[in-house]
Coordinates of C-alpha atoms in Angstrom, one line a residue:
Chain A
M1 CA -129.0 313.6 108.1
H2 CA -130.5 311.3 110.7
E3 CA -128.3 310.5 113.8
V4 CA -128.0 306.8 112.7
E5 CA -126.5 308.0 109.4
K6 CA -124.2 310.4 111.1
Q7 CA -122.8 307.7 113.3
Y8 CA -122.4 305.3 110.4
K9 CA -120.5 308.0 108.5
A10 CA -118.3 308.6 111.6
L11 CA -117.6 304.8 111.7
T12 CA -116.4 304.7 108.0
E13 CA -114.2 307.8 108.7
L14 CA -112.8 306.2 111.7
T15 CA -111.7 302.9 110.0
K16 CA -109.8 304.9 107.5
T17 CA -107.4 306.3 110.2
T18 CA -107.6 303.8 113.0
E19 CA -106.8 300.1 113.5
L20 CA -109.7 297.9 113.1
R21 CA -109.1 296.1 116.4
S22 CA -108.9 299.3 118.4
Q23 CA -111.2 300.3 121.4
A24 CA -112.3 303.4 119.3
V25 CA -113.8 301.2 116.7
A26 CA -115.6 299.0 119.4
D27 CA -117.0 302.2 121.0
Q28 CA -118.1 303.6 117.6
L29 CA -119.8 300.3 116.7
A30 CA -121.6 300.4 120.0
K31 CA -122.6 304.0 119.6
L32 CA -124.0 303.4 116.1
C33 CA -126.0 300.3 117.3
L34 CA -127.4 302.3 120.3
E35 CA -128.5 305.0 118.0
A36 CA -130.2 302.5 115.7
A37 CA -131.9 300.7 118.6
R38 CA -133.2 304.1 119.9
F39 CA -134.5 304.9 116.5
A40 CA -136.3 301.6 116.4
A41 CA -137.7 302.1 120.0
D42 CA -139.0 305.6 119.2
D43 CA -140.2 305.4 115.7
L44 CA -140.6 301.9 114.6
T45 CA -142.9 298.9 115.5
V46 CA -142.3 295.2 115.2
E47 CA -144.6 293.5 113.0
E48 CA -144.7 289.7 112.8
V49 CA -144.9 288.0 109.4
V50 CA -145.6 284.5 108.2
S51 CA -142.5 282.4 108.7
K52 CA -142.1 279.5 106.4
V53 CA -139.0 278.4 108.4
P54 CA -139.9 275.7 110.8
G55 CA -139.2 276.7 114.4
K56 CA -138.4 280.3 113.8
R57 CA -140.5 283.4 114.2
Y58 CA -139.9 286.3 111.8
G59 CA -141.0 290.0 111.6
V60 CA -140.2 293.3 110.1
L61 CA -139.8 296.8 111.6
R62 CA -142.3 299.2 110.3
R63 CA -142.4 303.0 110.4
A64 CA -146.0 304.2 110.7
S65 CA -145.5 307.6 109.1
D66 CA -144.8 306.3 105.6
G67 CA -145.2 302.5 105.9
K68 CA -141.6 301.7 105.1
R69 CA -140.4 298.4 106.3
S70 CA -137.0 296.8 107.1
R71 CA -135.6 293.4 106.0
P72 CA -136.9 290.3 107.9
I73 CA -135.7 289.8 111.5
N74 CA -135.5 286.7 113.6
L75 CA -137.8 287.5 116.5
D76 CA -136.4 284.9 118.8
R77 CA -132.9 286.5 118.5
Y78 CA -133.6 290.2 118.1
D79 CA -133.6 291.9 121.4
A80 CA -132.8 295.6 120.9
Q81 CA -133.5 296.5 124.5
F82 CA -131.0 293.8 125.7
A83 CA -128.3 295.2 123.3
E84 CA -129.1 298.8 124.3
D85 CA -128.7 298.0 128.1
F86 CA -125.5 295.9 127.5
L87 CA -123.8 298.4 125.3
A88 CA -124.7 301.4 127.5
T89 CA -123.5 299.7 130.6
R90 CA -120.7 297.4 129.6
G91 CA -119.7 297.8 126.0
L92 CA -118.8 295.5 123.0
T93 CA -115.4 294.4 124.3
E94 CA -117.2 292.4 127.1
V95 CA -119.1 290.3 124.6
E96 CA -117.0 287.3 125.6
E97 CA -118.2 287.4 129.2
L98 CA -121.8 286.6 128.1
D99 CA -122.9 283.0 127.7
N100 CA -123.3 281.6 124.2
E101 CA -127.1 282.3 123.9
E102 CA -126.8 285.9 125.2
R103 CA -123.8 286.6 123.1
G104 CA -125.6 285.4 119.9
R105 CA -128.6 287.5 120.8
L106 CA -126.4 290.7 121.4
L107 CA -124.4 290.3 118.1
Y108 CA -127.6 289.5 116.0
S109 CA -129.5 292.5 117.7
M110 CA -126.6 294.9 117.1
V111 CA -126.3 294.0 113.4
M112 CA -130.0 293.9 112.8
S113 CA -130.6 297.3 114.5
F114 CA -128.4 299.1 112.0
C115 CA -129.4 297.1 109.0
A116 CA -133.1 297.7 109.8
A117 CA -132.7 301.3 110.6
N118 CA -130.8 301.8 107.4
D119 CA -133.5 299.9 105.3
I120 CA -136.0 302.5 106.5
L121 CA -133.8 305.7 106.5
K122 CA -132.3 304.9 103.0
S123 CA -134.2 303.1 100.2
G124 CA -132.3 300.7 98.1
D125 CA -128.9 301.1 99.8
Q126 CA -127.3 297.7 100.0
K127 CA -123.8 299.0 100.3
S128 CA -124.0 300.6 103.8
P129 CA -125.2 297.4 105.6
G130 CA -122.5 295.3 103.7
T131 CA -119.8 297.8 104.8
F132 CA -121.1 298.0 108.3
F133 CA -121.2 294.2 108.7
E134 CA -117.7 293.8 107.3
V135 CA -116.4 296.3 109.8
F136 CA -118.4 294.6 112.6
V137 CA -117.1 291.2 112.0
G138 CA -113.6 292.4 111.0
H139 CA -113.4 294.3 114.2
L140 CA -114.4 291.2 116.4
F141 CA -111.9 289.0 114.7
S142 CA -109.0 291.5 114.9
A143 CA -109.7 292.4 118.5
K144 CA -109.8 288.6 119.4
Y145 CA -106.4 287.9 117.6
G146 CA -104.9 291.3 118.5
L147 CA -103.9 291.8 114.9
D148 CA -105.4 293.9 112.0
P149 CA -106.2 292.1 108.7
M150 CA -104.8 292.7 105.2
K151 CA -107.0 293.2 102.1
H152 CA -104.4 292.5 99.4
I153 CA -101.9 289.8 98.9
Q154 CA -98.8 289.6 96.8
V155 CA -98.8 286.9 94.2
L156 CA -95.2 286.3 93.1
N157 CA -95.0 283.8 90.3
L158 CA -92.0 283.5 88.0
D159 CA -92.5 286.1 85.3
A160 CA -95.9 287.1 86.6
D161 CA -96.3 289.4 89.6
S162 CA -99.5 290.9 90.8
K163 CA -101.4 292.0 93.9
L164 CA -104.5 290.0 94.3
P165 CA -107.4 291.8 96.1
T166 CA -108.9 289.5 98.7
D167 CA -111.3 289.4 101.6
Y168 CA -109.8 290.0 105.0
I169 CA -106.6 287.9 105.6
F170 CA -105.2 287.4 109.1
D171 CA -101.5 286.4 109.1
M172 CA -100.4 285.0 112.5
G173 CA -97.0 284.1 111.4
P174 CA -95.3 280.7 110.3
E175 CA -96.4 278.6 113.4
K176 CA -100.1 279.3 112.9
S177 CA -102.6 278.8 110.2
K178 CA -103.6 282.0 108.4
I179 CA -107.2 283.0 108.1
H180 CA -109.1 283.8 104.9
L181 CA -112.3 285.6 106.1
P182 CA -115.1 286.4 103.6
I183 CA -118.0 288.3 105.1
K184 CA -121.4 288.4 103.5
L185 CA -124.9 289.7 104.4
S186 CA -126.2 286.6 102.5
T187 CA -124.8 284.4 99.8
R188 CA -127.3 282.9 97.2
E189 CA -125.7 281.9 94.0
R190 CA -122.7 284.2 94.5
V191 CA -121.3 282.0 97.3
V192 CA -119.2 280.0 94.8
Q193 CA -116.7 283.0 94.8
V194 CA -115.9 282.1 98.4
W195 CA -114.7 278.6 97.6
A196 CA -113.0 279.8 94.3
H197 CA -110.9 282.5 96.3
Q198 CA -109.9 279.7 98.9
R199 CA -108.8 277.6 96.0
V200 CA -106.6 280.5 94.7
L201 CA -105.0 280.9 98.1
D202 CA -104.4 277.1 98.3
G203 CA -102.8 277.1 94.9
V204 CA -100.7 280.3 95.4
F205 CA -99.5 279.7 98.9
G206 CA -99.9 275.9 99.4
A207 CA -102.6 273.6 100.7
E208 CA -103.7 274.1 104.4
R209 CA -101.8 277.5 104.6
F210 CA -105.1 279.3 105.0
K211 CA -108.2 278.3 107.0
G212 CA -111.3 279.5 105.2
V213 CA -113.8 281.1 107.6
L214 CA -117.0 282.5 106.0
V215 CA -119.2 284.8 108.2
I216 CA -122.8 285.4 107.0
L217 CA -125.7 287.4 108.5
A218 CA -128.7 285.2 107.3
E219 CA -130.2 283.7 104.2
T220 CA -133.7 285.0 104.8
N221 CA -135.9 286.4 102.0
Y222 CA -139.1 288.4 102.4
Q223 CA -141.8 287.7 99.9
G224 CA -144.2 290.6 99.5
K225 CA -147.1 288.7 98.0
S226 CA -147.5 286.3 100.9
N227 CA -146.0 288.6 103.5
S228 CA -143.8 285.7 104.5
V229 CA -140.1 284.8 105.1
V230 CA -138.2 281.9 103.6
E231 CA -134.6 280.8 103.9
V232 CA -132.9 280.5 100.5
C233 CA -130.5 277.5 100.8
L234 CA -128.4 275.5 98.4
P235 CA -126.9 272.6 100.5
K236 CA -126.2 270.3 97.5
Q237 CA -124.4 273.0 95.6
W238 CA -122.3 273.9 98.8
A239 CA -121.4 270.2 99.1
V240 CA -120.2 270.1 95.5
Y241 CA -118.0 273.2 96.1
Q242 CA -116.6 271.7 99.3
M243 CA -115.8 268.5 97.4
F244 CA -114.3 269.9 94.1
I245 CA -113.2 273.5 94.6
A246 CA -111.6 273.9 98.1
R247 CA -112.4 273.3 101.7
M248 CA -113.8 275.9 104.0
F249 CA -113.0 275.3 107.7
R250 CA -116.1 277.1 109.2
V251 CA -119.1 278.9 108.1
Y252 CA -120.6 281.1 110.9
Y253 CA -124.1 282.6 110.7
L254 CA -125.7 285.1 113.0
D255 CA -129.0 283.4 112.2
V256 CA -128.1 279.8 111.2
P257 CA -130.4 278.6 108.3
E258 CA -132.1 275.3 109.2
K259 CA -131.0 273.5 106.1
Y260 CA -127.4 274.2 106.8
R261 CA -127.3 273.2 110.5
D262 CA -126.4 269.6 109.9
L263 CA -124.0 269.9 106.9
G264 CA -121.2 269.2 109.4
K265 CA -122.5 265.7 110.2
R266 CA -122.1 264.1 106.8
Y267 CA -119.6 264.2 104.0
P268 CA -118.1 266.7 102.9
F269 CA -118.6 267.9 106.4
I270 CA -119.1 271.7 106.0
Q271 CA -119.0 273.0 109.7
V272 CA -121.9 275.5 109.9
R273 CA -122.0 277.2 113.3
D274 CA -123.6 280.0 115.3
F275 CA -121.2 283.0 115.2
A276 CA -121.4 283.2 118.9
D277 CA -119.3 280.0 118.9
F278 CA -116.3 281.8 117.2
F279 CA -115.2 283.3 120.5
D280 CA -114.8 279.8 122.1
E281 CA -112.9 278.2 119.1
A282 CA -110.8 281.1 117.9
D283 CA -107.6 279.4 119.1
K284 CA -108.5 276.2 117.2
I285 CA -109.0 278.2 113.9
V286 CA -105.4 279.3 114.0
D287 CA -104.0 276.0 115.2
P288 CA -101.8 274.3 112.6
P289 CA -103.8 271.7 110.6
E290 CA -102.2 268.6 112.2
A291 CA -103.3 269.8 115.6
T292 CA -107.0 270.2 114.9
Chain B
M1 CA -146.7 296.9 74.7
H2 CA -144.2 298.0 72.1
E3 CA -143.6 295.8 69.1
V4 CA -140.1 295.1 70.3
E5 CA -141.4 293.9 73.7
K6 CA -143.9 291.7 71.9
Q7 CA -141.4 290.0 69.7
Y8 CA -139.1 289.5 72.8
K9 CA -142.0 287.8 74.5
A10 CA -142.7 285.6 71.5
L11 CA -139.0 284.5 71.6
T12 CA -139.0 283.5 75.2
E13 CA -142.4 281.6 74.6
L14 CA -140.9 279.8 71.5
T15 CA -137.8 278.6 73.3
K16 CA -140.0 276.8 75.9
T17 CA -141.5 274.6 73.2
T18 CA -139.0 274.5 70.4
E19 CA -135.5 273.3 70.0
L20 CA -133.0 276.0 70.5
R21 CA -131.2 275.1 67.2
S22 CA -134.4 275.3 65.1
Q23 CA -135.0 277.5 62.1
A24 CA -138.0 279.0 64.0
V25 CA -135.7 280.3 66.7
A26 CA -133.3 281.7 64.1
D27 CA -136.3 283.5 62.4
Q28 CA -137.7 284.9 65.6
L29 CA -134.3 286.2 66.6
A30 CA -134.1 287.9 63.2
K31 CA -137.6 289.3 63.6
L32 CA -136.9 290.7 67.0
C33 CA -133.6 292.4 66.0
L34 CA -135.4 293.8 62.8
E35 CA -138.0 295.4 65.0
A36 CA -135.3 296.8 67.4
A37 CA -133.4 298.2 64.4
R38 CA -136.5 299.8 63.0
F39 CA -137.4 301.3 66.4
A40 CA -133.8 302.8 66.5
A41 CA -134.1 304.1 63.0
D42 CA -137.5 305.7 63.6
D43 CA -137.3 307.0 67.1
L44 CA -133.7 307.2 68.2
T45 CA -130.5 309.1 67.4
V46 CA -127.0 308.1 67.8
E47 CA -125.0 310.4 70.1
E48 CA -121.3 310.0 70.2
V49 CA -119.8 310.1 73.8
V50 CA -116.2 310.5 75.0
S51 CA -114.3 307.3 74.5
K52 CA -111.5 306.5 77.0
V53 CA -110.7 303.3 75.1
P54 CA -107.8 303.9 72.8
G55 CA -108.8 303.2 69.2
K56 CA -112.6 302.8 69.6
R57 CA -115.4 305.2 69.2
Y58 CA -118.5 304.8 71.4
G59 CA -122.0 306.4 71.4
V60 CA -125.4 305.9 73.0
L61 CA -128.8 305.8 71.4
R62 CA -131.1 308.6 72.7
R63 CA -134.9 309.1 72.5
A64 CA -135.6 312.8 72.0
S65 CA -139.1 312.7 73.5
D66 CA -137.9 311.9 77.0
G67 CA -134.1 312.0 76.9
K68 CA -133.7 308.2 77.7
R69 CA -130.4 306.7 76.7
S70 CA -129.2 303.3 76.0
R71 CA -126.0 301.5 77.1
P72 CA -122.8 302.5 75.3
I73 CA -122.4 301.1 71.7
N74 CA -119.1 300.6 69.7
L75 CA -119.8 302.9 66.8
D76 CA -117.3 301.2 64.6
R77 CA -119.1 297.8 64.9
Y78 CA -122.8 299.0 65.2
D79 CA -124.4 299.1 61.9
A80 CA -128.2 298.6 62.2
Q81 CA -128.9 299.3 58.5
F82 CA -126.5 296.5 57.5
A83 CA -128.3 294.1 60.0
E84 CA -131.6 295.1 58.8
D85 CA -130.8 294.5 55.2
F86 CA -129.0 291.2 55.8
L87 CA -131.8 289.8 58.0
A88 CA -134.6 291.0 55.7
T89 CA -133.0 289.5 52.5
R90 CA -131.0 286.6 53.8
G91 CA -131.6 285.6 57.4
L92 CA -129.5 284.6 60.4
T93 CA -128.6 281.1 59.2
E94 CA -126.5 282.6 56.5
V95 CA -124.1 284.4 59.0
E96 CA -121.3 281.9 58.1
E97 CA -121.3 283.1 54.6
L98 CA -120.1 286.5 55.6
D99 CA -116.5 287.4 55.9
N100 CA -115.1 287.6 59.5
E101 CA -115.5 291.5 59.7
E102 CA -119.0 291.6 58.4
R103 CA -120.0 288.6 60.6
G104 CA -118.8 290.3 63.7
R105 CA -120.6 293.6 62.6
L106 CA -123.8 291.7 62.0
L107 CA -123.8 289.8 65.3
Y108 CA -122.8 292.8 67.3
S109 CA -125.5 295.0 65.7
M110 CA -128.2 292.4 66.2
V111 CA -127.5 292.1 69.9
M112 CA -127.0 295.8 70.5
S113 CA -130.2 296.6 68.6
F114 CA -132.2 294.7 71.1
C115 CA -130.2 295.7 74.2
A116 CA -130.3 299.4 73.3
A117 CA -134.1 299.3 72.5
N118 CA -134.8 297.5 75.7
D119 CA -132.8 300.0 77.7
I120 CA -135.0 302.8 76.5
L121 CA -138.4 300.9 76.5
K122 CA -138.0 299.4 80.0
S123 CA -136.0 301.1 82.8
G124 CA -133.8 299.0 85.0
D125 CA -134.5 295.7 83.3
Q126 CA -131.2 293.8 83.2
K127 CA -133.0 290.4 82.9
S128 CA -134.4 290.6 79.3
P129 CA -131.0 291.5 77.7
G130 CA -129.3 288.7 79.6
T131 CA -132.0 286.2 78.6
F132 CA -132.0 287.4 75.1
F133 CA -128.2 287.2 74.8
E134 CA -128.2 283.7 76.2
V135 CA -130.7 282.6 73.7
F136 CA -128.9 284.4 70.8
V137 CA -125.5 282.7 71.6
G138 CA -127.0 279.4 72.6
H139 CA -128.9 279.2 69.3
L140 CA -125.8 279.9 67.2
F141 CA -123.8 277.2 69.0
S142 CA -126.6 274.6 68.9
A143 CA -127.3 275.3 65.2
K144 CA -123.6 275.1 64.5
Y145 CA -123.2 271.7 66.2
G146 CA -126.7 270.4 65.3
L147 CA -127.4 269.6 68.9
D148 CA -129.4 271.2 71.8
P149 CA -127.6 272.0 75.1
M150 CA -128.4 270.8 78.6
K151 CA -128.8 273.0 81.6
H152 CA -128.4 270.5 84.4
I153 CA -126.0 267.7 84.9
Q154 CA -126.2 264.7 87.2
V155 CA -123.5 264.5 89.9
L156 CA -123.2 260.8 91.0
N157 CA -120.8 260.5 93.9
L158 CA -121.0 257.5 96.2
D159 CA -123.5 258.3 98.9
A160 CA -124.2 261.9 97.6
D161 CA -126.4 262.3 94.5
S162 CA -127.5 265.7 93.1
K163 CA -128.4 267.6 90.0
L164 CA -126.0 270.5 89.5
P165 CA -127.5 273.5 87.7
T166 CA -125.0 274.6 85.0
D167 CA -124.6 277.0 82.1
Y168 CA -125.2 275.5 78.8
I169 CA -123.4 272.0 78.3
F170 CA -123.0 270.5 74.9
D171 CA -122.4 266.7 74.9
M172 CA -121.1 265.5 71.5
G173 CA -120.4 262.0 72.8
P174 CA -117.3 260.0 73.9
E175 CA -115.1 260.7 70.9
K176 CA -115.4 264.6 71.3
S177 CA -114.7 267.2 73.9
K178 CA -117.8 268.4 75.6
I179 CA -118.4 272.1 75.9
H180 CA -119.1 274.2 79.0
L181 CA -120.6 277.5 77.7
P182 CA -121.2 280.3 80.1
I183 CA -122.7 283.4 78.5
K184 CA -122.6 286.9 80.1
L185 CA -123.4 290.5 79.0
S186 CA -120.3 291.6 81.0
T187 CA -118.3 290.1 83.8
R188 CA -116.5 292.3 86.3
E189 CA -115.8 290.7 89.7
R190 CA -118.5 288.0 89.1
V191 CA -116.3 286.3 86.5
V192 CA -114.6 284.0 89.0
Q193 CA -117.8 281.9 89.0
V194 CA -117.0 280.8 85.4
W195 CA -113.6 279.4 86.4
A196 CA -115.1 277.8 89.5
H197 CA -117.8 276.0 87.6
Q198 CA -115.2 274.8 85.1
R199 CA -113.2 273.5 88.1
V200 CA -116.2 271.6 89.3
L201 CA -116.8 270.0 86.0
D202 CA -113.1 269.0 85.8
G203 CA -113.4 267.5 89.3
V204 CA -116.6 265.7 88.8
F205 CA -116.1 264.4 85.2
G206 CA -112.3 264.4 84.9
A207 CA -109.7 266.8 83.5
E208 CA -110.1 267.7 79.8
R209 CA -113.6 266.3 79.5
F210 CA -115.1 269.7 79.1
K211 CA -113.7 272.6 77.0
G212 CA -114.6 275.9 78.7
V213 CA -115.9 278.5 76.3
L214 CA -117.0 281.8 77.7
V215 CA -119.0 284.3 75.5
I216 CA -119.3 287.9 76.6
L217 CA -120.9 290.9 74.9
A218 CA -118.6 293.6 76.1
E219 CA -116.9 295.2 79.2
T220 CA -118.0 298.8 78.6
N221 CA -119.1 301.1 81.4
Y222 CA -120.8 304.5 80.8
Q223 CA -119.8 307.2 83.3
G224 CA -122.5 309.9 83.5
K225 CA -120.4 312.6 85.1
S226 CA -117.9 312.7 82.2
N227 CA -120.3 311.4 79.5
S228 CA -117.6 308.9 78.8
V229 CA -117.1 305.1 78.2
V230 CA -114.4 303.0 79.8
E231 CA -113.6 299.3 79.6
V232 CA -113.5 297.6 83.0
C233 CA -110.9 294.9 82.8
L234 CA -109.0 292.7 85.4
P235 CA -106.4 290.9 83.3
K236 CA -104.2 290.0 86.4
Q237 CA -107.2 288.4 88.2
W238 CA -108.1 286.4 85.1
A239 CA -104.4 285.2 84.9
V240 CA -104.6 284.0 88.6
Y241 CA -107.9 282.2 87.9
Q242 CA -106.5 280.6 84.8
M243 CA -103.5 279.5 86.7
F244 CA -105.0 278.2 90.0
I245 CA -108.6 277.4 89.5
A246 CA -109.2 275.8 86.0
R247 CA -108.3 276.5 82.3
M248 CA -110.8 278.1 80.0
F249 CA -110.3 277.2 76.3
R250 CA -111.7 280.3 74.7
V251 CA -113.2 283.7 75.6
Y252 CA -115.2 285.2 72.9
Y253 CA -116.3 288.9 72.9
L254 CA -118.7 290.6 70.6
D255 CA -116.6 293.7 71.4
V256 CA -113.1 292.6 72.5
P257 CA -111.7 294.8 75.3
E258 CA -108.3 296.2 74.4
K259 CA -106.7 294.9 77.7
Y260 CA -107.7 291.3 77.0
R261 CA -106.7 291.1 73.4
D262 CA -103.1 289.9 74.1
L263 CA -103.7 287.5 77.0
G264 CA -103.3 284.6 74.6
K265 CA -99.7 285.6 73.9
R266 CA -98.2 285.1 77.3
Y267 CA -98.6 282.6 80.2
P268 CA -101.2 281.5 81.3
F269 CA -102.4 282.0 77.6
I270 CA -106.1 282.9 77.9
Q271 CA -107.3 282.8 74.3
V272 CA -109.5 285.9 74.0
R273 CA -111.0 286.2 70.5
D274 CA -113.8 287.9 68.5
F275 CA -117.0 285.9 68.6
A276 CA -117.0 286.0 64.7
D277 CA -114.0 283.5 65.0
F278 CA -116.2 280.9 66.6
F279 CA -117.7 279.8 63.3
D280 CA -114.2 279.1 61.9
E281 CA -112.9 277.1 64.8
A282 CA -116.1 275.3 66.0
D283 CA -114.6 271.9 65.1
K284 CA -111.4 272.7 66.9
I285 CA -113.4 273.3 70.1
V286 CA -114.9 269.8 70.2
D287 CA -111.7 268.1 69.0
P288 CA -110.3 265.7 71.7
P289 CA -107.5 267.5 73.7
E290 CA -104.5 265.7 72.2
A291 CA -105.6 266.8 68.7
T292 CA -105.6 270.5 69.5

């Protein structure tokens, strides 16, 4: 088993027994990403591909020995050396001390280091990157709020009574908005689930009880035939969901798709932002609705 | 290319140029299923597996030459010989003349013949069975109502204007309910999409404008380790969706899961029925809501 895989396994073991917001999880995330960045530095080369996204450069990591390649990486954001230096000397808990641009670069580089390494070390494994990303984002949220999330919620309803499995839920008490936090590597047509689950929470617990915050890595797709990268976006469908199913309060991306960037400027006002912004507006998210 | 694959290709070509409700599509569906049934009779053997579903026997089709196996098949419903005889002498358009039990057996055997043959002829191809099943059910609905469905719907909304891709939509005019017809081989956690799309239609076009009718093949899952079949059911989640997202009017299965059979008897009253019943209550589906 490669060192990256060992550290990933250690992370999943750790989260079974330790609070998600703990220093131990921060340290293990850093350790894992450090190993992944070292693997990239030692064994992989960055290969630029054709970008069909205006204003963005994309590439893949390639292993020379067998030709295996990673998912597409935004070359303007990916900076494994910067992540390595920062994690080795300062650690993930200091992420807030970086300015917005550096913070976005650090978080993107950490996530992509592991995802890219895993793409090359394990063929066809979509589960590990998904789990890793959920732990990564879940840790940053729970560390920020000083509170671990729930993954089930009790639905009491006259003669029916059941436990509804959910995405992460943060409950800050009756004076604050609660958070509904779905976390996805990418969304495509499955994204309607997010609005549907928000609708269920609104229906069961009352409107404006939960702020919906969706965190997504990217919407890139590598097309082998043309060795190119596109962003798969469905802005008109998102608008229909925001109008007729429920309202999401924020959508954060680690690599914001160009076609979603301006959705917050016109009705139905879906606020799509860089995930680096979360740390500056975390208080606003849990403010009661009338105060926003 | 195997004869079954050729006939499948002919079916997909035909539906590009011919109305879904046409006799030509009925004949091509029969031809394809006949070929699949003959392939099963000549090259495959039925192998019973452990059924963890009370009251049902399941098996797989197996090809001796390479050991490849099909998805699980309900042995009490699968009767390829009956389907072969019926299709060769009478044809799919006469399905309504059968009694309810025979009709269910015919439809299930036709669908499973193609799906099982395709499982063995093409590894890891989930797309063809899905497309086939959509054409199969779509044809039966459109032949019954004498009307082809739409797959897009115009959403006009003040300064926003877009075409929403949908499942099949049948529009019988202002004196009837319209039908929203999603068609799935199985659902699992993706099923929330169905209720979410119903909610969008209710929101855009008004409550009770569309009756939601979901048609599903089965919810079986083969577990290799124990050589057994289970049904994957989430009745409590379905109830939450029916209560808080939208109302589905009918859910039809070709192999009704035991845990969903009684959902129509208690709140929120999800009417889960055998697909054979559709032909007897097709008029009721398009009745205006006050008349049901």
